[in-house]
Amino acid sequence: MTYADFFSEVKSKFMEADISDITEHLAYQFNITGEASGIFYVEAKEGKIYVEPYEYYDRDAMFTCQAETLRKIAEGKTDPIWAVTTGKLKVEGNIDKALKLKEIISKKKKKK
């Protein structure tokens, strides 16, 4: 799998999140290692989510993991806290804000 394919897939998963009730600004950078390696960011701002294939220098937290780990987290199949505990996900930065990743991925938009 290429980085472009992986980014497209994971972006669609994040864009499914309903973060309309999250009022604080959150900015995360993801460093993907191994297959499909690359960097992208997820930003929650004013109740909207943005996912772009760039570095985010003013980030709250940075996550490093393999593509498969992030895919499982984004799909809700792996708890991000468990992934950190088992060493599959590394976190740097503001831990309180990093913990809100779980809240973001668990909120799916209602189907119309």
PDB file of N, CA and C in Angstrom, residues 21 32 34 50 61 84 105 107 109:
ATOM      1  N   ASP A  21     -19.475  19.010  19.036  1.00  0.00           N
ATOM      2  CA  ASP A  21     -19.521  19.406  20.448  1.00  0.00           C
ATOM      3  C   ASP A  21     -18.126  19.567  21.070  1.00  0.00           C
ATOM      4  N   ILE A  32       3.775   8.054  10.269  1.00  0.00           N
ATOM      5  CA  ILE A  32       3.540   6.658   9.927  1.00  0.00           C
ATOM      6  C   ILE A  32       4.874   6.033   9.521  1.00  0.00           C
ATOM      7  N   GLY A  34       7.214   2.374   8.499  1.00  0.00           N
ATOM      8  CA  GLY A  34       7.069   1.113   7.773  1.00  0.00           C
ATOM      9  C   GLY A  34       6.352   1.313   6.455  1.00  0.00           C
ATOM     10  N   TYR A  50     -10.223  18.717  10.202  1.00  0.00           N
ATOM     11  CA  TYR A  50      -9.395  18.897   9.014  1.00  0.00           C
ATOM     12  C   TYR A  50      -8.317  17.823   9.040  1.00  0.00           C
ATOM     13  N   ALA A  61       0.002  17.244  20.088  1.00  0.00           N
ATOM     14  CA  ALA A  61       0.569  15.920  20.321  1.00  0.00           C
ATOM     15  C   ALA A  61       1.012  15.315  18.997  1.00  0.00           C
ATOM     16  N   VAL A  84      -0.819   2.385  23.061  1.00  0.00           N
ATOM     17  CA  VAL A  84       0.312   3.029  23.738  1.00  0.00           C
ATOM     18  C   VAL A  84       0.915   2.069  24.768  1.00  0.00           C
ATOM     19  N   ILE A 105     -12.361   9.747  17.545  1.00  0.00           N
ATOM     20  CA  ILE A 105     -12.607   8.590  16.687  1.00  0.00           C
ATOM     21  C   ILE A 105     -13.856   7.814  17.077  1.00  0.00           C
ATOM     22  N   LYS A 107     -16.736   9.199  17.850  1.00  0.00           N
ATOM     23  CA  LYS A 107     -17.943   9.962  17.487  1.00  0.00           C
ATOM     24  C   LYS A 107     -18.161   9.906  15.986  1.00  0.00           C
ATOM     25  N   LYS A 109     -20.577  10.461  12.637  1.00  0.00           N
ATOM     26  CA  LYS A 109     -21.713  11.274  12.174  1.00  0.00           C
ATOM     27  C   LYS A 109     -22.911  10.348  11.973  1.00  0.00           C
TER      28      LYS A 109
END
